[in-house]
mmCIF file of C-alpha atoms and ligand atoms in Angstrom:
data_model
loop_
_atom_site.group_PDB
_atom_site.id
_atom_site.type_symbol
_atom_site.label_atom_id
_atom_site.label_comp_id
_atom_site.label_asym_id
_atom_site.label_seq_id
_atom_site.Cartn_x
_atom_site.Cartn_y
_atom_site.Cartn_z
ATOM 1 C CA UNK D 21 112.598 104.511 82.387
ATOM 2 C CA UNK D 22 111.036 107.378 84.332
ATOM 3 C CA UNK D 23 113.878 109.537 85.789
ATOM 4 C CA UNK D 24 112.388 109.291 89.262
ATOM 5 C CA UNK D 25 112.764 105.521 89.108
ATOM 6 C CA UNK D 26 116.510 105.691 88.492
ATOM 7 C CA UNK D 27 117.266 108.651 90.774
ATOM 8 C CA UNK D 28 115.137 107.725 93.769
ATOM 9 C CA UNK D 29 113.606 104.240 93.726
ATOM 10 C CA UNK D 30 112.072 104.706 97.189
ATOM 11 C CA UNK D 31 110.071 107.761 96.105
ATOM 12 C CA UNK D 32 109.234 106.018 92.827
ATOM 13 C CA UNK D 33 107.800 103.125 94.863
ATOM 14 C CA UNK D 34 105.703 105.533 96.934
ATOM 15 C CA UNK D 35 104.351 107.161 93.761
ATOM 16 C CA UNK D 36 103.552 103.785 92.207
ATOM 17 C CA UNK D 37 101.867 102.664 95.408
ATOM 18 C CA UNK D 38 99.692 105.794 95.410
ATOM 19 C CA UNK D 39 98.991 105.502 91.669
ATOM 20 C CA UNK D 40 97.764 101.935 92.215
ATOM 21 C CA UNK D 41 95.606 103.025 95.163
ATOM 22 C CA UNK D 42 94.018 105.749 93.065
ATOM 23 C CA UNK D 43 93.416 103.411 90.130
ATOM 24 C CA UNK D 44 92.120 100.324 91.911
ATOM 25 C CA UNK D 45 90.016 101.971 94.615
ATOM 26 C CA UNK D 46 87.011 104.263 94.743
ATOM 27 C CA UNK D 47 88.066 107.770 95.797
ATOM 28 C CA UNK D 48 85.097 109.261 97.615
ATOM 29 C CA UNK D 49 86.731 111.928 99.759
ATOM 30 C CA UNK D 50 84.564 114.910 98.823
ATOM 31 C CA UNK D 51 87.518 117.303 98.522
ATOM 32 C CA UNK D 52 89.592 115.101 96.195
ATOM 33 C CA UNK D 53 89.624 114.656 92.443
ATOM 34 C CA UNK D 54 91.803 113.560 89.522
ATOM 35 C CA UNK D 55 93.642 116.401 87.792
ATOM 36 C CA UNK D 56 94.176 115.927 84.053
ATOM 37 C CA UNK D 57 97.460 114.748 82.581
ATOM 38 C CA UNK D 58 98.062 118.271 81.202
ATOM 39 C CA UNK D 59 97.763 119.696 84.721
ATOM 40 C CA UNK D 60 100.133 117.081 86.126
ATOM 41 C CA UNK D 61 102.596 117.809 83.319
ATOM 42 C CA UNK D 62 102.539 121.567 83.966
ATOM 43 C CA UNK D 63 103.364 120.893 87.612
ATOM 44 C CA UNK D 64 106.300 118.758 86.546
ATOM 45 C CA UNK D 65 107.559 121.385 84.081
ATOM 46 C CA UNK D 66 110.610 123.688 84.023
ATOM 47 C CA UNK D 67 108.479 126.513 85.420
ATOM 48 C CA UNK D 68 109.308 125.101 88.857
ATOM 49 C CA UNK D 69 112.829 126.515 88.372
ATOM 50 C CA UNK D 70 111.758 130.144 88.137
ATOM 51 C CA UNK D 71 111.618 132.816 90.809
ATOM 52 C CA UNK D 72 108.964 135.424 90.067
ATOM 53 C CA UNK D 73 108.309 137.448 93.214
ATOM 54 C CA UNK D 74 105.926 140.237 92.319
ATOM 55 C CA UNK D 75 103.239 140.291 89.648
ATOM 56 C CA UNK D 76 103.261 140.192 85.816
ATOM 57 C CA UNK D 77 105.241 143.172 84.513
ATOM 58 C CA UNK D 78 106.347 144.096 88.058
ATOM 59 C CA UNK D 79 108.722 141.357 89.176
ATOM 60 C CA UNK D 80 111.751 141.468 91.432
ATOM 61 C CA UNK D 81 113.681 139.077 89.132
ATOM 62 C CA UNK D 82 114.772 139.106 85.509
ATOM 63 C CA UNK D 83 113.763 136.524 82.959
ATOM 64 C CA UNK D 84 110.075 136.555 83.874
ATOM 65 C CA UNK D 85 108.625 137.077 80.353
ATOM 66 C CA UNK D 86 107.387 133.508 79.979
ATOM 67 C CA UNK D 87 106.002 133.127 83.484
ATOM 68 C CA UNK D 88 104.347 136.552 83.110
ATOM 69 C CA UNK D 89 102.448 135.132 80.127
ATOM 70 C CA UNK D 90 101.407 132.075 82.134
ATOM 71 C CA UNK D 91 100.215 134.119 85.119
ATOM 72 C CA UNK D 92 98.344 136.622 82.915
ATOM 73 C CA UNK D 93 96.518 133.723 81.251
ATOM 74 C CA UNK D 94 95.616 132.256 84.653
ATOM 75 C CA UNK D 95 94.274 135.620 85.868
ATOM 76 C CA UNK D 96 92.275 136.323 82.691
ATOM 77 C CA UNK D 97 90.770 132.844 82.654
ATOM 78 C CA UNK D 98 89.865 132.897 86.363
ATOM 79 C CA UNK D 99 88.100 136.244 85.903
ATOM 80 C CA UNK D 100 86.265 134.997 82.801
ATOM 81 C CA UNK D 101 85.287 131.656 84.324
ATOM 82 C CA UNK D 102 83.738 133.221 87.417
ATOM 83 C CA UNK D 103 82.745 136.634 86.023
ATOM 84 C CA UNK D 104 85.018 138.312 88.578
ATOM 85 C CA UNK D 105 86.424 141.839 88.540
ATOM 86 C CA UNK D 106 89.778 140.796 90.002
ATOM 87 C CA UNK D 107 91.773 137.595 90.525
ATOM 88 C CA UNK D 108 94.977 136.686 92.336
ATOM 89 C CA UNK D 109 96.216 133.218 91.352
ATOM 90 C CA UNK D 110 99.314 133.047 93.556
ATOM 91 C CA UNK D 111 98.068 131.582 96.868
ATOM 92 C CA UNK D 112 99.761 128.259 97.510
ATOM 93 C CA UNK D 113 96.658 126.827 99.132
ATOM 94 C CA UNK D 114 93.100 127.543 100.197
ATOM 95 C CA UNK D 115 94.283 128.347 103.712
ATOM 96 C CA UNK D 116 96.764 130.946 102.424
ATOM 97 C CA UNK D 117 94.119 132.410 100.103
ATOM 98 C CA UNK D 118 91.845 132.824 103.108
ATOM 99 C CA UNK D 119 94.670 134.272 105.191
ATOM 100 C CA UNK D 120 95.437 136.885 102.512
ATOM 101 C CA UNK D 121 91.763 137.905 102.411
ATOM 102 C CA UNK D 122 91.724 138.435 106.182
ATOM 103 C CA UNK D 123 95.072 140.285 106.095
ATOM 104 C CA UNK D 124 93.838 142.560 103.290
ATOM 105 C CA UNK D 125 90.679 143.566 105.096
ATOM 106 C CA UNK D 126 90.944 143.077 108.873
ATOM 107 C CA UNK D 127 93.125 144.090 111.784
ATOM 108 C CA UNK D 128 93.984 141.691 114.609
ATOM 109 C CA UNK D 129 91.195 141.917 117.175
ATOM 110 C CA UNK D 130 88.471 142.617 114.613
ATOM 111 C CA UNK D 131 85.268 140.625 114.853
ATOM 112 C CA UNK D 132 84.108 138.020 112.344
ATOM 113 C CA UNK D 133 81.009 135.831 112.137
ATOM 114 C CA UNK D 134 81.650 132.454 110.504
ATOM 115 C CA UNK D 135 80.341 128.906 110.309
ATOM 116 C CA UNK D 136 81.482 126.599 113.078
ATOM 117 C CA UNK D 137 83.844 123.795 112.033
ATOM 118 C CA UNK D 138 81.687 121.423 114.079
ATOM 119 C CA UNK D 139 78.723 122.296 111.866
ATOM 120 C CA UNK D 140 80.574 122.003 108.567
ATOM 121 C CA UNK D 141 82.755 125.139 108.401
ATOM 122 C CA UNK D 142 86.538 125.156 108.032
ATOM 123 C CA UNK D 143 89.607 125.531 110.232
ATOM 124 C CA UNK D 144 90.344 128.931 108.713
ATOM 125 C CA UNK D 145 86.873 130.173 109.633
ATOM 126 C CA UNK D 146 87.913 131.005 113.174
ATOM 127 C CA UNK D 147 88.668 127.612 114.735
ATOM 128 C CA UNK D 148 90.382 128.376 118.055
ATOM 129 C CA UNK D 149 93.671 126.598 117.235
ATOM 130 C CA UNK D 150 93.916 128.214 113.778
ATOM 131 C CA UNK D 151 95.453 131.663 113.128
ATOM 132 C CA UNK D 152 91.949 132.917 112.329
ATOM 133 C CA UNK D 153 90.687 131.930 115.773
ATOM 134 C CA UNK D 154 93.746 133.437 117.468
ATOM 135 C CA UNK D 155 93.836 136.768 115.591
ATOM 136 C CA UNK D 156 90.156 137.667 115.420
ATOM 137 C CA UNK D 157 87.160 137.713 117.731
ATOM 138 C CA UNK D 158 84.944 134.999 116.309
ATOM 139 C CA UNK D 159 81.242 134.315 116.722
ATOM 140 C CA UNK D 160 80.155 131.075 115.126
ATOM 141 C CA UNK D 161 76.855 130.245 113.530
ATOM 142 C CA UNK D 162 75.730 126.754 112.605
ATOM 143 C CA UNK D 163 72.911 124.707 111.170
ATOM 144 C CA UNK D 164 69.481 124.144 112.664
ATOM 145 C CA UNK D 165 69.050 120.886 114.576
ATOM 146 C CA UNK D 166 65.597 120.484 113.050
ATOM 147 C CA UNK D 167 66.657 120.309 109.388
ATOM 148 C CA UNK D 168 70.447 120.576 109.172
ATOM 149 C CA UNK D 169 70.212 123.784 107.115
ATOM 150 C CA UNK D 170 72.266 126.934 107.792
ATOM 151 C CA UNK D 171 70.519 129.029 110.420
ATOM 152 C CA UNK D 172 70.379 132.358 108.567
ATOM 153 C CA UNK D 173 68.359 133.893 111.403
ATOM 154 C CA UNK D 174 71.227 133.054 113.755
ATOM 155 C CA UNK D 175 73.679 134.714 111.341
ATOM 156 C CA UNK D 176 71.501 137.846 111.324
ATOM 157 C CA UNK D 177 71.138 137.830 115.118
ATOM 158 C CA UNK D 178 74.902 137.413 115.666
ATOM 159 C CA UNK D 179 75.596 140.273 113.253
ATOM 160 C CA UNK D 180 73.072 142.525 114.944
ATOM 161 C CA UNK D 181 74.578 141.817 118.350
ATOM 162 C CA UNK D 182 78.307 141.852 117.525
ATOM 163 C CA UNK D 183 78.520 144.110 114.430
ATOM 164 C CA UNK D 184 81.336 142.090 112.805
ATOM 165 C CA UNK D 185 83.688 143.614 110.279
ATOM 166 C CA UNK D 186 83.287 140.491 108.154
ATOM 167 C CA UNK D 187 80.918 137.566 107.675
ATOM 168 C CA UNK D 188 82.399 134.339 106.341
ATOM 169 C CA UNK D 189 80.176 132.017 104.312
ATOM 170 C CA UNK D 190 81.167 128.667 102.865
ATOM 171 C CA UNK D 191 81.744 125.192 104.214
ATOM 172 C CA UNK D 192 83.707 121.989 103.915
ATOM 173 C CA UNK D 193 80.955 119.623 105.036
ATOM 174 C CA UNK D 194 77.589 121.063 104.034
ATOM 175 C CA UNK D 195 75.468 119.354 101.410
ATOM 176 C CA UNK D 196 72.956 122.063 100.531
ATOM 177 C CA UNK D 197 72.862 125.189 98.371
ATOM 178 C CA UNK D 198 74.217 128.207 100.242
ATOM 179 C CA UNK D 199 72.072 131.331 99.912
ATOM 180 C CA UNK D 200 74.690 133.972 99.151
ATOM 181 C CA UNK D 201 72.024 136.618 98.469
ATOM 182 C CA UNK D 202 70.775 136.145 102.027
ATOM 183 C CA UNK D 203 74.297 136.467 103.408
ATOM 184 C CA UNK D 204 74.812 139.649 101.362
ATOM 185 C CA UNK D 205 71.586 141.119 102.680
ATOM 186 C CA UNK D 206 72.629 140.423 106.281
ATOM 187 C CA UNK D 207 76.013 142.011 105.588
ATOM 188 C CA UNK D 208 74.388 145.076 104.030
ATOM 189 C CA UNK D 209 72.087 145.483 107.027
ATOM 190 C CA UNK D 210 75.033 145.392 109.412
ATOM 191 C CA UNK D 211 77.807 147.121 107.477
ATOM 192 C CA UNK D 212 79.892 143.933 107.249
ATOM 193 C CA UNK D 213 82.117 142.681 104.463
ATOM 194 C CA UNK D 214 81.168 139.335 102.902
ATOM 195 C CA UNK D 215 83.860 136.730 102.321
ATOM 196 C CA UNK D 216 82.755 133.484 100.668
ATOM 197 C CA UNK D 217 85.046 130.475 100.829
ATOM 198 C CA UNK D 218 83.864 128.475 97.809
ATOM 199 C CA UNK D 219 86.692 125.915 97.849
ATOM 200 C CA UNK D 220 84.379 122.908 97.927
ATOM 201 C CA UNK D 221 81.890 124.092 95.351
ATOM 202 C CA UNK D 222 84.156 126.036 92.945
ATOM 203 C CA UNK D 223 83.688 123.447 90.194
ATOM 204 C CA UNK D 224 79.926 123.454 90.683
ATOM 205 C CA UNK D 225 79.901 127.252 90.467
ATOM 206 C CA UNK D 226 82.076 127.141 87.329
ATOM 207 C CA UNK D 227 79.717 124.530 85.848
ATOM 208 C CA UNK D 228 76.592 126.519 86.831
ATOM 209 C CA UNK D 229 75.370 123.856 89.262
ATOM 210 C CA UNK D 230 75.508 126.102 92.323
ATOM 211 C CA UNK D 231 74.650 129.831 92.454
ATOM 212 C CA UNK D 232 77.772 131.939 92.200
ATOM 213 C CA UNK D 233 78.951 133.927 95.227
ATOM 214 C CA UNK D 234 80.850 136.361 92.973
ATOM 215 C CA UNK D 235 78.057 138.935 92.453
ATOM 216 C CA UNK D 236 77.392 139.062 96.201
ATOM 217 C CA UNK D 237 80.758 138.802 97.933
ATOM 218 C CA UNK D 238 83.508 141.351 98.474
ATOM 219 C CA UNK D 239 85.976 138.430 98.480
ATOM 220 C CA UNK D 240 85.847 134.846 97.282
ATOM 221 C CA UNK D 241 88.566 132.434 98.360
ATOM 222 C CA UNK D 242 88.981 129.039 96.790
ATOM 223 C CA UNK D 243 91.123 126.034 96.143
ATOM 224 C CA UNK D 244 91.600 124.766 92.620
ATOM 225 C CA UNK D 245 91.815 121.023 93.303
ATOM 226 C CA UNK D 246 88.421 119.972 94.621
ATOM 227 C CA UNK D 247 85.327 120.018 92.386
ATOM 228 C CA UNK D 248 87.276 122.391 90.085
ATOM 229 C CA UNK D 249 89.686 119.500 89.318
ATOM 230 C CA UNK D 250 92.881 121.539 88.982
ATOM 231 C CA UNK D 251 96.227 121.470 90.801
ATOM 232 C CA UNK D 252 96.457 121.514 94.613
ATOM 233 C CA UNK D 253 96.489 125.285 95.224
ATOM 234 C CA UNK D 254 94.416 128.369 96.005
ATOM 235 C CA UNK D 255 93.196 131.565 94.357
ATOM 236 C CA UNK D 256 91.254 134.695 95.246
ATOM 237 C CA UNK D 257 88.519 136.643 93.457
ATOM 238 C CA UNK D 258 87.427 140.070 94.656
ATOM 239 C CA UNK D 259 85.733 143.320 93.816
ATOM 240 C CA UNK D 260 88.122 145.473 91.806
ATOM 241 C CA UNK D 261 88.700 148.051 94.535
ATOM 242 C CA UNK D 262 90.181 145.370 96.796
ATOM 243 C CA UNK D 263 92.686 144.239 94.148
ATOM 244 C CA UNK D 264 95.727 146.242 95.334
ATOM 245 C CA UNK D 265 95.217 145.255 98.977
ATOM 246 C CA UNK D 266 94.767 141.572 98.102
ATOM 247 C CA UNK D 267 97.881 141.579 95.909
ATOM 248 C CA UNK D 268 99.871 143.189 98.671
ATOM 249 C CA UNK D 269 98.559 140.750 101.267
ATOM 250 C CA UNK D 270 99.600 137.738 99.155
ATOM 251 C CA UNK D 271 102.996 139.182 98.193
ATOM 252 C CA UNK D 272 104.902 140.518 100.078
ATOM 253 C CA UNK D 273 102.374 140.051 102.902
ATOM 254 C CA UNK D 274 102.536 136.329 103.367
ATOM 255 C CA UNK D 275 104.212 134.600 100.444
ATOM 256 C CA UNK D 276 107.526 134.932 98.637
ATOM 257 C CA UNK D 277 107.997 133.518 95.155
ATOM 258 C CA UNK D 278 104.838 132.111 93.594
ATOM 259 C CA UNK D 279 104.906 128.475 92.449
ATOM 260 C CA UNK D 280 104.863 129.291 88.738
ATOM 261 C CA UNK D 281 104.502 125.643 87.680
ATOM 262 C CA UNK D 282 101.338 125.509 89.783
ATOM 263 C CA UNK D 283 100.127 128.896 88.520
ATOM 264 C CA UNK D 284 100.473 127.507 84.963
ATOM 265 C CA UNK D 285 98.577 124.385 86.021
ATOM 266 C CA UNK D 286 95.823 126.629 87.438
ATOM 267 C CA UNK D 287 95.638 128.379 84.038
ATOM 268 C CA UNK D 288 95.087 124.986 82.408
ATOM 269 C CA UNK D 289 92.437 124.059 84.981
ATOM 270 C CA UNK D 290 90.535 127.304 84.296
ATOM 271 C CA UNK D 291 90.759 126.598 80.540
ATOM 272 C CA UNK D 292 89.406 123.087 81.079
ATOM 273 C CA UNK D 293 86.575 124.470 83.219
ATOM 274 C CA UNK D 294 85.713 127.045 80.531
ATOM 275 C CA UNK D 295 85.116 124.203 78.068
ATOM 276 C CA UNK D 296 81.384 123.420 77.719
ATOM 277 C CA UNK D 297 82.073 119.785 78.698
ATOM 278 C CA UNK D 298 82.867 120.966 82.236
ATOM 279 C CA UNK D 299 79.253 121.991 82.896
ATOM 280 C CA UNK D 300 78.221 118.431 82.025
ATOM 281 C CA UNK D 301 80.837 117.124 84.469
ATOM 282 C CA UNK D 302 79.542 119.403 87.228
ATOM 283 C CA UNK D 303 75.923 118.395 86.546
ATOM 284 C CA UNK D 304 76.847 114.710 86.643
ATOM 285 C CA UNK D 305 78.751 115.254 89.909
ATOM 286 C CA UNK D 306 75.562 116.580 91.512
ATOM 287 C CA UNK D 307 73.379 113.880 89.933
ATOM 288 C CA UNK D 308 75.776 111.226 91.234
ATOM 289 C CA UNK D 309 75.718 112.642 94.778
ATOM 290 C CA UNK D 310 71.905 112.698 94.636
ATOM 291 C CA UNK D 311 71.900 109.042 93.598
ATOM 292 C CA UNK D 312 74.195 108.153 96.494
ATOM 293 C CA UNK D 313 71.869 110.036 98.850
ATOM 294 C CA UNK D 314 68.830 108.234 97.492
ATOM 295 C CA UNK D 315 70.432 104.807 97.941
ATOM 296 C CA UNK D 316 71.609 105.517 101.494
ATOM 297 C CA UNK D 317 68.174 106.835 102.453
ATOM 298 C CA UNK D 318 66.443 103.836 100.863
ATOM 299 C CA UNK D 319 68.668 101.582 102.966
ATOM 300 C CA UNK D 320 67.484 103.367 106.130
ATOM 301 C CA UNK D 321 70.561 105.535 106.724
ATOM 302 C CA UNK D 322 70.329 109.029 108.201
ATOM 303 C CA UNK D 323 71.817 111.911 106.217
ATOM 304 C CA UNK D 324 72.471 115.340 107.676
ATOM 305 C CA UNK D 325 69.841 117.654 106.121
ATOM 306 C CA UNK D 326 68.155 114.590 104.637
ATOM 307 C CA UNK D 327 69.971 114.704 101.293
ATOM 308 C CA UNK D 328 72.137 116.790 99.030
ATOM 309 C CA UNK D 329 72.135 119.580 96.449
ATOM 310 C CA UNK D 330 75.855 119.421 95.747
ATOM 311 C CA UNK D 331 78.762 116.967 95.509
ATOM 312 C CA UNK D 332 78.634 115.372 98.945
ATOM 313 C CA UNK D 333 76.546 113.644 101.547
ATOM 314 C CA UNK D 334 77.108 113.477 105.287
ATOM 315 C CA UNK D 335 76.033 110.110 106.677
ATOM 316 C CA UNK D 336 75.275 109.791 110.385
ATOM 317 C CA UNK D 337 76.663 106.283 110.859
ATOM 318 C CA UNK D 338 76.235 106.575 114.616
ATOM 319 C CA UNK D 339 72.493 106.412 114.051
ATOM 320 C CA UNK D 340 73.217 102.813 112.972
ATOM 321 C CA UNK D 341 75.431 102.125 115.989
ATOM 322 C CA UNK D 342 78.784 102.763 114.249
ATOM 323 C CA UNK D 343 81.610 105.141 115.029
ATOM 324 C CA UNK D 344 82.954 107.271 112.170
ATOM 325 C CA UNK D 345 86.450 105.815 112.475
ATOM 326 C CA UNK D 346 85.124 102.247 112.326
ATOM 327 C CA UNK D 347 83.074 103.076 109.225
ATOM 328 C CA UNK D 348 86.048 104.805 107.541
ATOM 329 C CA UNK D 349 88.319 101.817 108.246
ATOM 330 C CA UNK D 350 85.862 99.179 107.047
ATOM 331 C CA UNK D 351 85.186 101.075 103.817
ATOM 332 C CA UNK D 352 88.898 101.663 103.300
ATOM 333 C CA UNK D 353 89.534 97.925 103.650
ATOM 334 C CA UNK D 354 86.888 97.392 100.972
ATOM 335 C CA UNK D 355 88.677 99.828 98.619
ATOM 336 C CA UNK D 356 86.331 102.755 99.198
ATOM 337 C CA UNK D 357 88.046 105.857 100.584
ATOM 338 C CA UNK D 358 85.973 108.343 102.615
ATOM 339 C CA UNK D 359 86.757 110.440 105.667
ATOM 340 C CA UNK D 360 85.151 110.290 109.064
ATOM 341 C CA UNK D 361 83.504 113.599 109.806
ATOM 342 C CA UNK D 362 81.731 115.327 112.628
ATOM 343 C CA UNK D 363 78.034 115.867 112.215
ATOM 344 C CA UNK D 364 76.269 118.924 113.639
ATOM 345 C CA UNK D 365 75.502 118.548 117.366
ATOM 346 C CA UNK D 366 77.852 115.551 117.468
ATOM 347 C CA UNK D 367 78.083 113.866 120.849
ATOM 348 C CA UNK D 368 81.209 111.952 119.875
ATOM 349 C CA UNK D 369 84.779 113.378 119.939
ATOM 350 C CA UNK D 370 86.261 115.049 116.794
ATOM 351 C CA UNK D 371 88.853 112.273 116.331
ATOM 352 C CA UNK D 372 86.171 109.601 116.244
ATOM 353 C CA UNK D 373 82.989 111.420 115.302
ATOM 354 C CA UNK D 374 79.558 110.141 114.316
ATOM 355 C CA UNK D 375 79.656 110.640 110.583
ATOM 356 C CA UNK D 376 81.347 109.983 107.296
ATOM 357 C CA UNK D 377 81.573 112.460 104.429
ATOM 358 C CA UNK D 378 81.072 110.893 101.004
ATOM 359 C CA UNK D 379 81.691 112.745 97.740
ATOM 360 C CA UNK D 380 81.110 112.144 94.056
ATOM 361 C CA UNK D 381 83.665 114.434 92.252
ATOM 362 C CA UNK D 382 86.475 111.912 91.681
ATOM 363 C CA UNK D 383 84.262 109.015 90.589
ATOM 364 C CA UNK D 384 82.448 111.367 88.208
ATOM 365 C CA UNK D 385 85.792 112.315 86.649
ATOM 366 C CA UNK D 386 86.332 108.594 85.982
ATOM 367 C CA UNK D 387 83.098 108.607 83.987
ATOM 368 C CA UNK D 388 80.878 106.866 86.520
ATOM 369 C CA UNK D 389 77.193 107.708 86.406
ATOM 370 C CA UNK D 390 73.977 106.858 88.265
ATOM 371 C CA UNK D 391 74.185 103.097 87.556
ATOM 372 C CA UNK D 392 77.628 102.864 89.133
ATOM 373 C CA UNK D 393 76.600 105.141 92.036
ATOM 374 C CA UNK D 394 73.710 102.821 92.890
ATOM 375 C CA UNK D 395 76.074 99.852 92.892
ATOM 376 C CA UNK D 396 78.745 101.646 94.924
ATOM 377 C CA UNK D 397 76.203 102.847 97.497
ATOM 378 C CA UNK D 398 74.881 99.298 97.887
ATOM 379 C CA UNK D 399 78.400 98.017 98.537
ATOM 380 C CA UNK D 400 78.925 100.751 101.105
ATOM 381 C CA UNK D 401 75.654 99.923 102.831
ATOM 382 C CA UNK D 402 76.626 96.241 102.879
ATOM 383 C CA UNK D 403 80.021 96.962 104.455
ATOM 384 C CA UNK D 404 78.535 99.372 106.999
ATOM 385 C CA UNK D 405 75.984 96.744 108.033
ATOM 386 C CA UNK D 406 78.797 94.327 108.936
ATOM 387 C CA UNK D 407 82.016 96.345 109.336
ATOM 388 C CA UNK D 408 83.896 93.476 110.963
ATOM 389 C CA UNK D 409 82.892 90.845 108.412
ATOM 390 C CA UNK D 410 86.092 90.139 106.474
ATOM 391 C CA UNK D 411 84.308 87.963 103.920
ATOM 392 C CA UNK D 412 82.000 90.823 102.904
ATOM 393 C CA UNK D 413 84.888 93.296 102.873
ATOM 394 C CA UNK D 414 86.961 90.981 100.647
ATOM 395 C CA UNK D 415 84.089 90.390 98.254
ATOM 396 C CA UNK D 416 83.371 94.114 97.941
ATOM 397 C CA UNK D 417 87.118 94.828 97.540
ATOM 398 C CA UNK D 418 87.222 92.460 94.573
ATOM 399 C CA UNK D 419 84.110 93.952 92.993
ATOM 400 C CA UNK D 420 85.465 97.499 93.483
ATOM 401 C CA UNK D 421 88.739 96.604 91.732
ATOM 402 C CA UNK D 422 86.796 95.095 88.838
ATOM 403 C CA UNK D 423 84.587 98.190 88.468
ATOM 404 C CA UNK D 424 87.674 100.414 88.539
ATOM 405 C CA UNK D 425 89.186 98.567 85.575
ATOM 406 C CA UNK D 426 86.273 99.762 83.415
ATOM 407 C CA UNK D 427 86.750 103.409 84.495
ATOM 408 C CA UNK D 428 90.424 104.354 84.136
ATOM 409 C CA UNK D 429 91.769 107.397 85.920
ATOM 410 C CA UNK D 430 93.001 110.238 83.638
ATOM 411 C CA UNK D 431 96.656 109.491 84.398
ATOM 412 C CA UNK D 432 97.100 105.739 84.193
ATOM 413 C CA UNK D 433 100.595 106.247 82.804
ATOM 414 C CA UNK D 434 101.490 109.807 83.848
HETATM 415 N N1 DSN L 501 90.705 119.586 104.026
HETATM 416 C C1 DSN L 501 89.682 120.050 103.115
HETATM 417 C C2 DSN L 501 88.537 119.126 103.052
HETATM 418 O O1 DSN L 501 88.759 117.928 103.053
HETATM 419 O O2 DSN L 501 87.407 119.564 102.963
HETATM 420 C C3 DSN L 501 89.261 121.427 103.420
HETATM 421 O O3 DSN L 501 90.373 122.250 103.388
#
């Protein structure tokens, strides 16, 4: 018997419920994935018992020899995987990684230029309710209405006018390649630092399916759990000269003891991503998203930017008379999990926007390829054409469960 089952049956039930949901449904939230059993095991290991404030060789606690080894491996592997000069693997999350980057390089009141959340950016890129929007003066750029692509001319114009200390590139709902060289050029022209938040595309960068921001950026912030398929956590890469300031900003600046079980799990994730098989995974993730895009377009749907170069598509369901929330609910009832999402220039409110964001990373981890993507997209199109039709939803739900049985998740029994 699993110890959780005997100690806390209620939590065991919740875990089993979630395990079943993950196994029998199609996980298409673009920021989610299935970590390997080794990663799950590291997170459930005795390393959770250890305090290790500080850094390898410079801790504020005794008994850190073993966790020092784990953290050194995580750092070395992160640097090797991304060709970075410096890595800090302690941030608990992407948001805290981003916070440490700001704290290491900016003062409250400094000016930043970043992508608007409403156009695909992130909360930590200066959204007014987030610390980043409260501490810094923010000027937001977005995408062009004509083609849905980042308006690099607007970035340049904002930099020329406001002379920001930092430009933030990176997005959580943008389906095209981001031109980091262009961002770097704009930063050079205006004396600004470049911070790239690559959380969404980290696995594609690791698998050489998206140009790397590392050669161009002063700082790269990331999560490890999205396309990179590791534990839920964050990490930072930077130019070597920023290393001491970043380390200080993470600890003691904003965190206490690092989660050493998660740091060890990050080390495993970097090792997995260094394996040649990971590039094939990343390539299939992009190919699968392209197939989804093709099927949605063939069915007459509107996609922001007209397609995808990465792991996600943004579907404007409002163009077909649906609200995002209604689309999310109908698909959920059919066993297909997506999230409603604002689209650029959205006329609907953020809580019930016009779009849905659909991603391929988790299904690709299950081994699904183009054939399955075509089938899945057709089911989605069918449900979206009749979101209140319970008979269609039930039929698709059954077919989804059957498909899932042929593509087990990596932790059926973990
Ligand atoms: N919440 C994440 C996402 O879904 O994209 C970003 O942090």
